[in-house]
C-alpha atoms as a printed R data frame, in Angstrom:
    type eleno elety resid chain resno       x       y       z
1   ATOM     1    CA   MET     A     1   8.217 -14.030  19.367
2   ATOM     2    CA   GLN     A     2   9.803 -12.711  16.183
3   ATOM     3    CA   PRO     A     3   8.273  -9.587  14.623
4   ATOM     4    CA   LYS     A     4   6.398 -10.135  11.374
5   ATOM     5    CA   PHE     A     5   7.947  -8.136   8.565
6   ATOM     6    CA   VAL     A     6   5.837  -6.423   5.922
7   ATOM     7    CA   PRO     A     7   7.170  -7.013   2.407
8   ATOM     8    CA   MET     A     8   7.045  -3.975   0.132
9   ATOM     9    CA   THR     A     9   8.555  -2.627  -3.039
10  ATOM    10    CA   PRO     A    10  11.220   0.103  -3.012
11  ATOM    11    CA   SER     A    11   8.706   2.559  -4.509
12  ATOM    12    CA   GLY     A    12   6.179   1.739  -1.770
13  ATOM    13    CA   TYR     A    13   8.842   2.321   0.869
14  ATOM    14    CA   ALA     A    14   9.750   5.667  -0.712
15  ATOM    15    CA   LYS     A    15   6.068   6.682  -0.870
16  ATOM    16    CA   ILE     A    16   5.596   5.995   2.851
17  ATOM    17    CA   ASN     A    17   8.768   7.942   3.680
18  ATOM    18    CA   GLN     A    18   7.498  10.865   1.588
19  ATOM    19    CA   GLU     A    19   4.173  10.846   3.436
20  ATOM    20    CA   ILE     A    20   6.039  10.807   6.769
21  ATOM    21    CA   ASP     A    21   8.094  13.830   5.659
22  ATOM    22    CA   ASP     A    22   4.927  15.634   4.515
23  ATOM    23    CA   LEU     A    23   3.185  14.967   7.845
24  ATOM    24    CA   LYS     A    24   6.209  16.190   9.784
25  ATOM    25    CA   GLN     A    25   6.128  19.410   7.765
26  ATOM    26    CA   THR     A    26   2.429  20.007   8.513
27  ATOM    27    CA   ARG     A    27   2.872  19.369  12.258
28  ATOM    28    CA   PRO     A    28   4.082  22.897  13.187
29  ATOM    29    CA   ALA     A    29   1.080  24.480  11.456
30  ATOM    30    CA   LEU     A    30  -1.305  22.183  13.335
31  ATOM    31    CA   ILE     A    31   0.395  22.966  16.653
32  ATOM    32    CA   LYS     A    32   0.130  26.689  15.912
33  ATOM    33    CA   ALA     A    33  -3.566  26.323  15.021
34  ATOM    34    CA   LEU     A    34  -4.112  24.528  18.336
35  ATOM    35    CA   ALA     A    35  -2.275  27.255  20.275
36  ATOM    36    CA   ASP     A    36  -4.238  29.984  18.464
37  ATOM    37    CA   ALA     A    37  -7.538  28.258  19.204
38  ATOM    38    CA   ARG     A    38  -6.571  27.786  22.845
39  ATOM    39    CA   ALA     A    39  -5.870  31.520  23.118
40  ATOM    40    CA   LEU     A    40  -9.491  32.261  22.189
41  ATOM    41    CA   GLY     A    41 -10.569  31.510  25.725
42  ATOM    42    CA   ASP     A    42 -13.191  29.129  27.142
43  ATOM    43    CA   LEU     A    43 -12.186  25.643  25.995
44  ATOM    44    CA   SER     A    44 -15.492  23.963  26.890
45  ATOM    45    CA   GLU     A    45 -17.354  25.687  24.035
46  ATOM    46    CA   ASN     A    46 -14.452  26.355  21.697
47  ATOM    47    CA   ALA     A    47 -15.129  24.527  18.410
48  ATOM    48    CA   GLU     A    48 -11.863  25.744  16.865
49  ATOM    49    CA   TYR     A    49  -9.892  24.259  19.759
50  ATOM    50    CA   SER     A    50 -11.701  20.907  19.485
51  ATOM    51    CA   ALA     A    51 -11.155  20.787  15.712
52  ATOM    52    CA   ALA     A    52  -7.475  21.733  15.977
53  ATOM    53    CA   LYS     A    53  -6.919  19.152  18.710
54  ATOM    54    CA   ARG     A    54  -8.673  16.467  16.620
55  ATOM    55    CA   ASP     A    55  -6.636  17.339  13.505
56  ATOM    56    CA   LEU     A    56  -3.353  17.171  15.422
57  ATOM    57    CA   ARG     A    57  -4.337  13.819  16.984
58  ATOM    58    CA   ARG     A    58  -5.233  12.369  13.570
59  ATOM    59    CA   MET     A    59  -1.972  13.541  12.054
60  ATOM    60    CA   GLU     A    60   0.075  12.107  14.918
61  ATOM    61    CA   GLY     A    61  -1.828   8.809  14.765
62  ATOM    62    CA   ARG     A    62  -1.188   8.521  11.025
63  ATOM    63    CA   LEU     A    63   2.474   9.378  11.588
64  ATOM    64    CA   ARG     A    64   2.841   6.637  14.224
65  ATOM    65    CA   TYR     A    65   1.102   4.131  11.924
66  ATOM    66    CA   LEU     A    66   3.411   4.940   8.998
67  ATOM    67    CA   GLN     A    67   6.526   4.836  11.178
68  ATOM    68    CA   ARG     A    68   5.501   1.375  12.439
69  ATOM    69    CA   GLN     A    69   5.071   0.231   8.831
70  ATOM    70    CA   ILE     A    70   8.555   1.473   7.987
71  ATOM    71    CA   SER     A    71  10.122  -0.136  11.037
72  ATOM    72    CA   TYR     A    72   8.618  -3.550  10.173
73  ATOM    73    CA   SER     A    73   9.076  -3.307   6.426
74  ATOM    74    CA   LYS     A    74  11.237  -5.581   4.359
75  ATOM    75    CA   ILE     A    75  12.101  -4.186   0.945
76  ATOM    76    CA   ILE     A    76  11.946  -6.814  -1.769
77  ATOM    77    CA   GLN     A    77  14.025  -6.221  -4.895
78  ATOM    78    CA   ASN     A    78  12.763  -8.319  -7.782
79  ATOM    79    CA   THR     A    79  15.858  -9.279  -9.759
80  ATOM    80    CA   ASN     A    80  14.515 -12.419 -11.421
81  ATOM    81    CA   HIS     A    81  12.243 -11.353 -14.271
82  ATOM    82    CA   SER     A    82  11.564 -14.924 -15.385
83  ATOM    83    CA   LYS     A    83   9.030 -15.516 -12.618
84  ATOM    84    CA   ILE     A    84   6.485 -13.325 -10.858
85  ATOM    85    CA   ASP     A    85   7.436 -11.902  -7.493
86  ATOM    86    CA   LEU     A    86   6.812  -8.748  -5.487
87  ATOM    87    CA   GLY     A    87   7.553  -5.774  -7.736
88  ATOM    88    CA   SER     A    88   6.829  -7.607 -10.986
89  ATOM    89    CA   ILE     A    89   4.765  -5.905 -13.649
90  ATOM    90    CA   VAL     A    90   2.612  -8.579 -15.234
91  ATOM    91    CA   LYS     A    91   0.707  -8.383 -18.502
92  ATOM    92    CA   MET     A    92  -1.993 -11.037 -18.593
93  ATOM    93    CA   CYS     A    93  -4.970 -12.134 -20.611
94  ATOM    94    CA   PHE     A    94  -8.222 -13.430 -19.151
95  ATOM    95    CA   VAL     A    95  -8.802 -16.769 -20.868
96  ATOM    96    CA   ASP     A    96 -12.604 -16.537 -21.043
97  ATOM    97    CA   ASP     A    97 -12.948 -13.127 -22.761
98  ATOM    98    CA   HIS     A    98  -9.376 -12.411 -23.965
99  ATOM    99    CA   ASP     A    99  -9.217  -9.045 -22.191
100 ATOM   100    CA   GLU     A   100  -5.640  -7.982 -21.525
101 ATOM   101    CA   ILE     A   101  -4.546  -6.010 -18.467
102 ATOM   102    CA   THR     A   102  -1.278  -5.149 -16.765
103 ATOM   103    CA   TYR     A   103  -0.822  -5.163 -12.985
104 ATOM   104    CA   GLU     A   104   2.095  -4.472 -10.688
105 ATOM   105    CA   ILE     A   105   2.387  -6.954  -7.822
106 ATOM   106    CA   VAL     A   106   2.962  -4.955  -4.631
107 ATOM   107    CA   GLY     A   107   2.839  -5.261  -0.850
108 ATOM   108    CA   LYS     A   108  -0.453  -5.263   1.030
109 ATOM   109    CA   HIS     A   109  -0.256  -1.598   2.049
110 ATOM   110    CA   GLU     A   110   0.698  -0.434  -1.446
111 ATOM   111    CA   ALA     A   111  -2.279  -1.975  -3.237
112 ATOM   112    CA   ASP     A   112  -4.214   0.472  -5.408
113 ATOM   113    CA   VAL     A   113  -6.494  -1.165  -7.964
114 ATOM   114    CA   VAL     A   114  -7.274   2.167  -9.633
115 ATOM   115    CA   ASN     A   115  -3.573   2.460 -10.534
116 ATOM   116    CA   ASN     A   116  -3.276  -1.259 -11.433
117 ATOM   117    CA   LYS     A   117  -1.348  -2.233  -8.306
118 ATOM   118    CA   ILE     A   118  -2.557  -5.437  -6.663
119 ATOM   119    CA   SER     A   119  -1.405  -7.026  -3.444
120 ATOM   120    CA   PHE     A   120   0.545 -10.264  -3.586
121 ATOM   121    CA   GLN     A   121  -1.961 -11.459  -0.953
122 ATOM   122    CA   SER     A   122  -5.054 -10.795  -3.093
123 ATOM   123    CA   PRO     A   123  -6.658 -13.792  -4.830
124 ATOM   124    CA   LEU     A   124  -5.210 -12.782  -8.215
125 ATOM   125    CA   GLY     A   125  -1.843 -11.707  -6.807
126 ATOM   126    CA   SER     A   126  -1.315 -14.870  -4.766
127 ATOM   127    CA   ALA     A   127  -2.336 -17.077  -7.705
128 ATOM   128    CA   LEU     A   128   0.202 -15.337  -9.975
129 ATOM   129    CA   MET     A   129   3.164 -15.528  -7.577
130 ATOM   130    CA   HIS     A   130   6.152 -17.561  -8.817
131 ATOM   131    CA   HIS     A   131   4.589 -18.376 -12.207
132 ATOM   132    CA   LYS     A   132   6.336 -17.796 -15.527
133 ATOM   133    CA   THR     A   133   5.474 -16.332 -18.914
134 ATOM   134    CA   HIS     A   134   2.867 -18.366 -20.863
135 ATOM   135    CA   ASP     A   135   1.637 -20.153 -17.725
136 ATOM   136    CA   ILE     A   136  -2.136 -20.422 -17.428
137 ATOM   137    CA   VAL     A   137  -3.105 -19.778 -13.824
138 ATOM   138    CA   LEU     A   138  -6.361 -20.685 -12.071
139 ATOM   139    CA   VAL     A   139  -7.514 -17.844  -9.823
140 ATOM   140    CA   THR     A   140  -9.924 -18.653  -7.016
141 ATOM   141    CA   ALA     A   141 -11.814 -15.499  -6.030
142 ATOM   142    CA   PRO     A   142 -14.513 -15.402  -3.337
143 ATOM   143    CA   ASP     A   143 -17.383 -15.727  -5.849
144 ATOM   144    CA   GLU     A   144 -15.810 -17.454  -8.833
145 ATOM   145    CA   GLN     A   145 -12.869 -19.153 -10.440
146 ATOM   146    CA   TYR     A   146 -11.250 -17.963 -13.646
147 ATOM   147    CA   GLN     A   147  -8.079 -18.457 -15.620
148 ATOM   148    CA   VAL     A   148  -5.483 -15.975 -16.805
149 ATOM   149    CA   GLU     A   149  -2.557 -16.469 -19.148
150 ATOM   150    CA   ILE     A   150   0.658 -14.665 -18.281
151 ATOM   151    CA   LEU     A   151   1.819 -12.830 -21.395
152 ATOM   152    CA   GLU     A   152   4.751 -10.815 -20.125
153 ATOM   153    CA   ILE     A   153   6.740 -10.201 -16.922
154 ATOM   154    CA   ASN     A   154   8.830  -7.056 -16.381
């Protein structure tokens, strides 16, 4: 069985690598905190030891998760700005109320709606994929359908 690769943008890949580096830098401090808590004595009633052990486990679990993401990632470089693909920045207008918004189409793990980054697998993201400027796209969301017009692709 072939492994399933996770498409992501170069900036998403760099962000994950930065988080991995940050976690690796915090690891020695967590190990020291665990050793210091262990030195306090009785481990059965040592809250500091339990907390330090839990923190180290969480950090190592997150590190393994991120390293797996990196190992199965496939960086997509969007070179064709005439159609929407992973990495495209899309300015669109909602047809019903004429509100304009700009989203970046990113990989599943990079999605961050607060920062206007939507997954290419989301209802809006998947509807926009491979369309061109001035296309009117029907988006089927779980509770409704709506149309958006693509104004600009960068």
